[in-house]
Short mmCIF file of C-alpha atoms in Angstrom, two decimals:
data_model
loop_
_atom_site.label_atom_id
_atom_site.label_comp_id
_atom_site.label_asym_id
_atom_site.label_seq_id
_atom_site.Cartn_x
_atom_site.Cartn_y
_atom_site.Cartn_z
CA MET A 737 7.17 -4.74 16.04
CA SER A 738 10.29 -5.18 13.96
CA HIS A 739 9.39 -5.23 10.28
CA SER A 740 12.04 -7.88 9.61
CA GLY A 741 10.12 -10.37 11.73
CA LYS A 742 12.43 -10.32 14.77
CA LEU A 743 10.62 -11.83 17.74
CA GLY A 744 12.38 -10.06 20.56
CA PRO A 745 15.29 -7.90 21.62
CA THR A 746 18.59 -8.54 19.89
CA PRO A 747 22.18 -7.73 20.83
CA ARG A 748 23.45 -4.34 19.74
CA THR A 749 24.92 -4.83 16.31
CA LEU A 750 26.39 -2.48 13.73
CA GLU A 751 24.92 -2.59 10.24
CA VAL A 752 27.64 -1.92 7.66
CA GLU A 753 25.61 -1.38 4.52
CA ASP A 754 27.99 0.41 2.14
CA LEU A 755 31.69 0.61 1.41
CA GLU A 756 31.92 4.19 2.66
CA SER A 757 30.82 3.04 6.12
CA PHE A 758 33.35 0.18 6.10
CA ASP A 759 36.19 2.46 5.02
CA ARG A 760 35.21 5.10 7.56
CA LEU A 761 35.27 2.57 10.41
CA VAL A 762 38.67 1.26 9.36
CA ALA A 763 40.11 4.76 8.91
CA ALA A 764 38.86 5.68 12.40
CA GLY A 765 41.05 2.93 13.84
CA ALA A 766 38.59 0.08 14.40
CA VAL A 767 40.41 -3.10 15.41
CA ARG A 768 37.51 -5.46 16.25
CA ALA A 769 34.61 -6.28 13.93
CA HIS A 770 32.66 -8.24 16.53
CA GLY A 771 28.95 -7.46 16.05
CA TRP A 772 29.43 -5.99 12.57
CA HIS A 773 26.86 -7.07 9.98
CA ALA A 774 28.20 -6.33 6.49
CA GLN A 775 25.60 -6.70 3.75
CA SER A 776 26.25 -7.16 0.01
CA LEU A 777 29.58 -5.34 0.01
CA ASP A 778 32.24 -5.77 -2.66
CA LEU A 779 35.28 -6.02 -0.41
CA ARG A 780 37.73 -6.89 -3.13
CA GLY A 781 40.81 -4.75 -2.72
CA ARG A 782 40.29 -4.45 1.02
CA SER A 783 42.11 -7.58 2.12
CA ALA A 784 44.74 -5.58 4.01
CA ALA A 785 42.07 -3.92 6.12
CA LEU A 786 40.31 -7.24 6.74
CA ASN A 787 43.60 -8.85 7.78
CA ARG A 788 44.13 -6.12 10.39
CA LEU A 789 40.67 -6.57 11.89
CA ASP A 790 39.76 -9.10 14.56
CA VAL A 791 36.77 -10.59 12.73
CA GLU A 792 35.61 -13.10 15.33
CA GLY A 793 31.86 -12.59 15.69
CA ALA A 794 31.53 -10.57 12.49
CA LEU A 795 28.80 -11.46 10.00
CA PHE A 796 29.25 -11.08 6.22
CA LEU A 797 26.07 -11.46 4.16
CA GLY A 798 26.50 -11.94 0.42
CA CYS A 799 29.82 -10.07 0.29
CA THR A 800 32.54 -10.48 -2.35
CA PHE A 801 36.20 -10.93 -1.38
CA ASP A 802 39.62 -11.26 -2.96
CA GLU A 803 40.53 -14.84 -3.79
CA GLY A 804 41.32 -16.85 -0.67
CA MET A 805 40.04 -14.22 1.76
CA GLU A 806 36.72 -15.90 2.49
CA SER A 807 38.33 -19.05 3.86
CA LYS A 808 40.75 -16.96 5.95
CA LEU A 809 37.88 -15.02 7.49
CA ARG A 810 36.01 -18.20 8.33
CA GLY A 811 39.15 -19.59 9.94
CA ARG A 812 39.41 -16.49 12.11
CA GLY A 813 35.85 -16.76 13.43
CA ALA A 814 33.74 -14.78 10.98
CA LEU A 815 30.36 -16.09 9.89
CA ILE A 816 29.87 -15.82 6.13
CA PHE A 817 26.61 -16.27 4.24
CA PRO A 818 27.55 -16.77 0.58
CA ARG A 819 25.86 -15.32 -2.47
CA LEU A 820 23.09 -17.63 -3.63
CA GLN A 821 23.27 -18.82 -7.22
CA GLY A 822 20.34 -18.66 -9.63
CA VAL A 823 18.43 -16.09 -7.57
CA PRO A 824 17.26 -12.99 -9.52
CA PHE A 825 17.46 -10.65 -6.50
CA ASP A 826 19.82 -9.76 -3.69
CA PRO A 827 18.60 -11.53 -0.53
CA TYR A 828 20.98 -9.43 1.57
CA ARG A 829 19.97 -6.02 0.21
CA SER A 830 20.31 -3.09 2.58
CA ALA A 831 17.72 -0.70 1.14
CA LEU A 832 14.11 -0.60 0.02
CA TYR A 833 13.30 -0.79 -3.67
CA SER A 834 12.63 2.20 -5.88
CA PRO A 835 10.27 2.07 -8.88
CA ALA A 836 13.23 2.64 -11.19
CA GLU A 837 14.94 -0.47 -9.78
CA LEU A 838 11.97 -2.80 -10.11
CA TYR A 839 11.21 -1.43 -13.59
CA GLU A 840 14.80 -1.14 -14.78
CA GLY A 841 14.86 -1.34 -18.58
CA LEU A 842 11.21 -0.30 -18.96
CA ALA A 843 11.89 2.14 -21.80
CA GLY A 844 13.19 -0.53 -24.15
CA ALA A 845 11.86 -3.87 -22.95
CA PRO A 846 8.48 -5.41 -22.08
CA TYR A 847 7.52 -5.75 -18.43
CA GLU A 848 7.98 -9.53 -18.61
CA GLU A 849 11.74 -9.00 -18.97
CA LEU A 850 12.11 -6.52 -16.10
CA PRO A 851 13.37 -7.29 -12.57
CA ASP A 852 9.95 -7.24 -10.90
CA ALA A 853 8.53 -9.77 -13.36
CA ARG A 854 11.64 -11.97 -13.31
CA ILE A 855 11.49 -12.19 -9.54
CA TYR A 856 7.79 -13.11 -9.64
CA HIS A 857 8.43 -15.81 -12.25
CA TRP A 858 11.20 -17.23 -10.05
CA SER A 859 8.84 -17.23 -7.04
CA ILE A 860 6.21 -19.38 -8.79
CA GLN A 861 8.51 -21.98 -10.30
CA PRO A 862 7.10 -25.49 -9.66
CA GLY A 863 8.69 -27.07 -6.61
CA ARG A 864 10.46 -23.90 -5.52
CA GLU A 865 8.80 -23.94 -2.10
CA HIS A 866 10.34 -27.38 -1.44
CA ARG A 867 13.92 -26.32 -2.19
CA VAL A 868 15.90 -25.22 0.85
CA GLU A 869 17.99 -22.68 -1.05
CA SER A 870 14.88 -20.99 -2.46
CA THR A 871 13.16 -20.82 0.92
CA LEU A 872 16.34 -19.46 2.47
CA ALA A 873 16.71 -16.81 -0.24
CA SER A 874 13.15 -15.50 0.07
CA SER A 875 13.27 -15.54 3.89
CA LEU A 876 16.59 -13.69 3.98
CA HIS A 877 15.21 -11.18 1.48
CA ASP A 878 12.10 -10.44 3.56
CA HIS A 879 14.25 -10.06 6.67
CA ALA A 880 16.50 -7.60 4.84
CA ILE A 881 13.51 -5.61 3.57
CA GLY A 882 12.17 -5.40 7.12
CA ASP A 883 15.51 -4.10 8.38
CA ALA A 884 15.62 -1.52 5.59
CA LEU A 885 12.06 -0.42 6.37
CA ASP A 886 12.86 -0.03 10.07
CA GLU A 887 15.80 2.17 9.11
CA VAL A 888 13.88 4.44 6.73
CA LEU A 889 11.02 4.84 9.20
CA ARG A 890 13.48 5.76 11.94
CA ALA A 891 15.62 8.21 10.00
CA GLY A 892 14.01 8.68 6.60
CA PRO A 893 11.79 11.31 4.99
CA TRP A 894 8.80 10.70 7.30
CA SER A 895 10.55 11.37 10.58
CA GLY A 896 8.17 13.20 12.91
CA LYS A 897 5.10 12.55 10.74
CA ARG A 898 2.16 10.25 11.32
CA MET A 899 1.93 7.51 8.70
CA VAL A 900 -1.64 7.11 7.47
CA GLY A 901 -2.58 4.06 5.46
CA VAL A 902 -4.88 4.15 2.45
CA MET A 903 -6.44 0.77 1.65
CA GLY A 904 -8.67 0.07 -1.31
CA GLY A 905 -9.25 -2.14 -4.31
CA HIS A 906 -7.08 -2.60 -7.35
CA ALA A 907 -10.10 -2.29 -9.63
CA ALA A 908 -10.31 1.53 -9.65
CA LYS A 909 -9.40 2.53 -13.20
CA ARG A 910 -7.38 5.54 -14.18
CA GLY A 911 -9.80 8.12 -15.56
CA SER A 912 -12.58 7.08 -13.17
CA ALA A 913 -14.09 9.22 -10.43
CA ASP A 914 -13.00 6.68 -7.79
CA TYR A 915 -9.38 6.91 -8.96
CA ALA A 916 -9.44 10.71 -8.94
CA GLU A 917 -10.88 10.78 -5.40
CA ALA A 918 -8.23 8.37 -4.12
CA ALA A 919 -5.57 10.60 -5.67
CA ARG A 920 -7.11 13.65 -4.05
CA LEU A 921 -7.08 11.80 -0.73
CA GLY A 922 -3.34 11.19 -1.00
CA ARG A 923 -2.80 14.86 -1.79
CA LEU A 924 -5.00 16.02 1.12
CA LEU A 925 -3.14 13.81 3.59
CA VAL A 926 0.26 15.15 2.53
CA SER A 927 -1.05 18.72 2.64
CA GLY A 928 -2.22 18.04 6.19
CA GLY A 929 1.25 16.98 7.30
CA HIS A 930 0.74 13.22 7.16
CA ALA A 931 2.84 10.58 5.42
CA VAL A 932 1.06 8.09 3.16
CA ALA A 933 1.41 4.31 2.96
CA THR A 934 -0.48 1.92 0.70
CA GLY A 935 -0.34 -1.70 -0.38
CA GLY A 936 1.79 -0.49 -3.28
CA GLY A 937 -0.32 -1.93 -6.08
CA PRO A 938 -2.58 -0.54 -8.81
CA GLY A 939 -6.04 1.03 -8.56
CA ALA A 940 -6.84 3.02 -5.43
CA MET A 941 -3.39 2.25 -4.05
CA GLU A 942 -1.64 3.75 -7.06
CA ALA A 943 -3.96 6.76 -6.99
CA ALA A 944 -3.21 7.51 -3.32
CA ASN A 945 0.53 7.24 -3.94
CA LEU A 946 0.12 9.51 -6.99
CA GLY A 947 -1.72 12.14 -4.98
CA ALA A 948 0.92 12.00 -2.27
CA TYR A 949 3.76 12.18 -4.81
CA LEU A 950 2.29 15.34 -6.36
CA GLY A 951 1.47 16.87 -2.97
CA GLY A 952 4.13 19.53 -3.46
CA TYR A 953 2.80 20.56 -6.87
CA ASP A 954 -0.26 22.75 -7.42
CA ASP A 955 -3.62 21.17 -8.18
CA GLY A 956 -3.07 21.74 -11.89
CA GLY A 957 -0.21 19.25 -11.78
CA LEU A 958 -2.43 16.53 -10.34
CA GLN A 959 -5.19 17.20 -12.87
CA ALA A 960 -2.71 17.08 -15.74
CA ALA A 961 -1.27 13.81 -14.43
CA LEU A 962 -4.74 12.29 -14.17
CA ARG A 963 -5.44 13.19 -17.80
CA LEU A 964 -2.15 11.68 -18.95
CA LEU A 965 -2.74 8.45 -17.04
CA ALA A 966 -6.31 8.06 -18.28
CA ALA A 967 -4.93 7.08 -21.70
CA VAL A 968 -3.92 3.72 -20.13
CA PRO A 969 -6.76 2.91 -17.70
CA GLY A 970 -5.34 -0.30 -16.22
CA PHE A 971 -2.47 -2.76 -16.17
CA ARG A 972 -4.35 -5.19 -18.39
CA PRO A 973 -3.74 -6.06 -21.18
CA SER A 974 -0.28 -4.42 -20.97
CA VAL A 975 1.66 -3.81 -17.76
CA SER A 976 4.37 -2.26 -19.95
CA ALA A 977 2.09 0.48 -21.31
CA TRP A 978 0.57 1.03 -17.84
CA ALA A 979 3.97 1.46 -16.20
CA ARG A 980 5.38 3.63 -19.01
CA ALA A 981 2.47 6.07 -18.64
CA ALA A 982 3.29 6.38 -14.92
CA ALA A 983 7.02 6.75 -15.58
CA ALA A 984 6.24 9.59 -18.00
CA VAL A 985 4.34 11.42 -15.23
CA VAL A 986 7.27 11.00 -12.84
CA GLU A 987 9.64 12.31 -15.50
CA ARG A 988 7.39 15.32 -16.07
CA TYR A 989 7.06 15.99 -12.34
CA PRO A 990 10.39 14.98 -10.74
CA GLY A 991 11.25 15.06 -7.05
CA GLY A 992 7.78 14.38 -5.70
CA THR A 993 6.81 13.91 -2.06
CA PRO A 994 7.98 10.53 -0.69
CA SER A 995 5.37 7.90 0.09
CA LEU A 996 5.52 4.23 0.95
CA GLY A 997 4.24 1.17 -0.90
CA ILE A 998 4.23 -2.32 0.65
CA PRO A 999 3.29 -4.82 -2.08
CA THR A 1000 3.96 -8.54 -2.34
CA TRP A 1001 5.02 -11.04 -4.98
CA PHE A 1002 2.31 -13.31 -3.57
CA TYR A 1003 -0.01 -11.18 -5.73
CA GLY A 1004 2.51 -11.08 -8.54
CA HIS A 1005 -0.17 -10.58 -11.17
CA GLU A 1006 -0.63 -7.09 -9.66
CA PRO A 1007 2.44 -4.98 -10.50
CA PRO A 1008 3.79 -2.38 -8.07
CA ASN A 1009 2.83 1.19 -8.85
CA TYR A 1010 5.41 3.75 -9.96
CA PHE A 1011 4.39 6.55 -7.58
CA ALA A 1012 5.41 5.04 -4.24
CA THR A 1013 8.95 6.38 -3.93
CA HIS A 1014 9.92 3.73 -1.37
CA ILE A 1015 8.82 0.14 -1.95
CA ALA A 1016 9.05 -2.57 0.71
CA LYS A 1017 8.14 -5.61 -1.37
CA TYR A 1018 7.87 -8.94 0.43
CA PHE A 1019 7.50 -12.54 -0.69
CA ALA A 1020 5.42 -13.57 2.35
CA ASN A 1021 2.01 -11.90 2.18
CA SER A 1022 1.27 -12.63 5.85
CA ILE A 1023 4.34 -10.63 6.89
CA ARG A 1024 3.53 -7.91 4.39
CA GLU A 1025 -0.03 -7.51 5.72
CA ALA A 1026 1.12 -7.34 9.33
CA VAL A 1027 3.84 -4.81 8.51
CA LEU A 1028 1.49 -2.65 6.44
CA LEU A 1029 -0.96 -2.34 9.33
CA ASP A 1030 1.78 -1.80 11.87
CA VAL A 1031 3.46 1.15 10.14
CA CYS A 1032 0.17 3.08 9.89
CA ARG A 1033 0.34 4.56 13.39
CA GLY A 1034 -1.75 7.55 12.26
CA GLY A 1035 -4.68 5.34 11.29
CA ILE A 1036 -6.06 3.78 8.12
CA ILE A 1037 -8.60 5.07 5.62
CA PHE A 1038 -10.47 2.27 3.85
CA LEU A 1039 -11.78 3.10 0.39
CA PRO A 1040 -14.18 0.73 -1.41
CA GLY A 1041 -12.58 -2.61 -2.20
CA ALA A 1042 -13.36 -6.30 -2.26
CA ALA A 1043 -11.94 -9.34 -0.44
CA GLY A 1044 -8.46 -7.94 0.20
CA THR A 1045 -9.77 -4.67 1.65
CA VAL A 1046 -12.34 -6.48 3.80
CA GLN A 1047 -9.55 -8.71 5.11
CA GLU A 1048 -7.48 -5.64 5.99
CA ILE A 1049 -10.42 -4.01 7.79
CA PHE A 1050 -10.88 -6.94 10.14
CA GLN A 1051 -7.19 -7.64 10.54
CA ASP A 1052 -6.82 -4.05 11.70
CA ALA A 1053 -9.94 -4.39 13.82
CA CYS A 1054 -8.46 -7.44 15.54
CA GLU A 1055 -5.33 -5.48 16.46
CA ASN A 1056 -7.45 -2.65 17.86
CA TYR A 1057 -9.89 -5.01 19.61
CA TYR A 1058 -7.16 -6.57 21.73
CA GLY A 1059 -4.84 -3.57 21.88
CA ALA A 1060 -4.13 -1.27 24.79
CA ARG A 1061 -6.17 1.93 24.64
CA GLU A 1062 -3.02 3.94 24.01
CA LYS A 1063 -2.19 1.79 20.96
CA VAL A 1064 -5.59 1.82 19.25
CA THR A 1065 -5.40 3.56 15.86
CA PRO A 1066 -8.24 5.21 13.90
CA MET A 1067 -10.20 3.31 11.27
CA VAL A 1068 -12.11 5.40 8.74
CA LEU A 1069 -14.39 3.68 6.21
CA VAL A 1070 -15.37 5.81 3.20
CA GLY A 1071 -18.75 5.12 1.57
CA THR A 1072 -21.86 4.63 3.70
CA GLN A 1073 -23.80 2.75 1.04
CA TYR A 1074 -20.82 0.60 0.13
CA TRP A 1075 -19.85 -0.46 3.66
CA THR A 1076 -23.41 -0.88 5.02
CA SER A 1077 -25.09 -2.51 2.02
CA ASP A 1078 -22.78 -3.58 -0.82
CA TYR A 1079 -20.14 -5.06 1.52
CA PRO A 1080 -21.67 -4.61 5.00
CA ALA A 1081 -18.47 -4.52 7.00
CA TRP A 1082 -19.54 -1.50 9.04
CA PRO A 1083 -22.34 -3.12 11.11
CA LEU A 1084 -20.05 -5.95 12.18
CA LEU A 1085 -17.18 -3.57 12.88
CA ARG A 1086 -19.44 -1.38 15.02
CA GLN A 1087 -20.72 -4.42 16.90
CA LEU A 1088 -17.16 -5.61 17.56
CA ALA A 1089 -16.13 -2.18 18.79
CA ALA A 1090 -19.03 -1.74 21.22
CA GLY A 1091 -17.72 -1.29 24.74
CA ARG A 1092 -14.09 -1.59 23.66
CA ALA A 1093 -11.32 1.01 23.63
CA MET A 1094 -11.67 1.18 19.84
CA GLU A 1095 -15.33 2.25 19.97
CA ASP A 1096 -14.60 5.95 19.57
CA ARG A 1097 -11.84 5.36 16.99
CA ILE A 1098 -13.99 3.94 14.17
CA PHE A 1099 -15.72 6.21 11.66
CA LEU A 1100 -18.01 5.89 8.66
CA VAL A 1101 -17.97 8.83 6.26
CA ASP A 1102 -19.06 9.54 2.71
CA THR A 1103 -16.21 11.61 1.25
CA VAL A 1104 -12.42 11.74 1.36
CA ASP A 1105 -12.67 15.29 2.70
CA GLN A 1106 -14.62 14.00 5.69
CA ALA A 1107 -12.10 11.19 6.17
CA VAL A 1108 -9.19 13.63 6.35
CA ALA A 1109 -11.19 15.95 8.62
CA VAL A 1110 -11.71 13.10 11.08
CA LEU A 1111 -7.95 12.65 11.36
CA GLN A 1112 -7.20 16.37 11.40
CA ASP A 1113 -9.66 17.60 14.02
CA GLY A 1114 -8.43 15.30 16.77
CA ARG A 1115 -11.54 13.14 17.08
CA ALA A 1116 -9.57 10.11 15.94
CA LEU A 1117 -6.61 10.69 18.27
#
């Protein structure tokens, strides 16, 4: 699956995502730009190079040119998607988000004035879904995020590692036993050589990203971070205070282990957590959910959660139910009482799996240590 939503094979194209790449191609003697996809580049001052290139079949997405150059390029066969006005994000971006980008200005301004909140407010404006330019902007953005995610998964910090998903509810408070266990799970997975992906939000998701982030530090670092975070248990009533507490931990423990968060502005009332170093944030929750499950080729561990987690269990189960045996991925539910009595997903999951290729890839355990052991000892592979 392509995480940008592409439905099939595409022609071989060249993504030109920064000025250094453009200049390097030109300096190497490129004469044709056919198949080039240039994204969000400021090409002012490079008119001479553009004039020398045969640009028929080139695609420029949200680029800036010297005066008069855009019309010349169109006349010579280039396809140009202009910058969209009144949009508080770059729909042609070429990279995933970082926490610092979404929370830019956090030290001196309330969350409501920061990029993440401004984008959410834009997304829920009355009538936005009926305006073509708004639909186009959000669709182009999600496509660009998918492309960026494909790139980082192919050649980023998790190359050669199995990505394990950690799903769970947003209700786990900092300072609680559930939060600490989710953090320990993230740490155990990283220690075992896995990469960690979550839904990128608060609660158990934040805790798993925190544990992964501090995977390179000793256990004392994680315990100290948990104590610091406990002073602000949740993102209500103040996302600002919640995010600042997390930013202080990152500042105290810089250069942590990379992990992935895949949140959505569909749940804009839930802010992204600060410990996922790479954030693939989508507007369309349906795409986000499908992508989140797809990247977790090493399996998914499901911690206690409510409706969203139950949805993810059976969405993953559906993929495994119909999947080829070689593509079935492990599902590990943590909490016997919780998943057999409180939210009895396990009996139905076991019934679904009976006689299918997924039957020996589903597990019910009581502790995060047991969950990691299932993945480590080969039973889930």
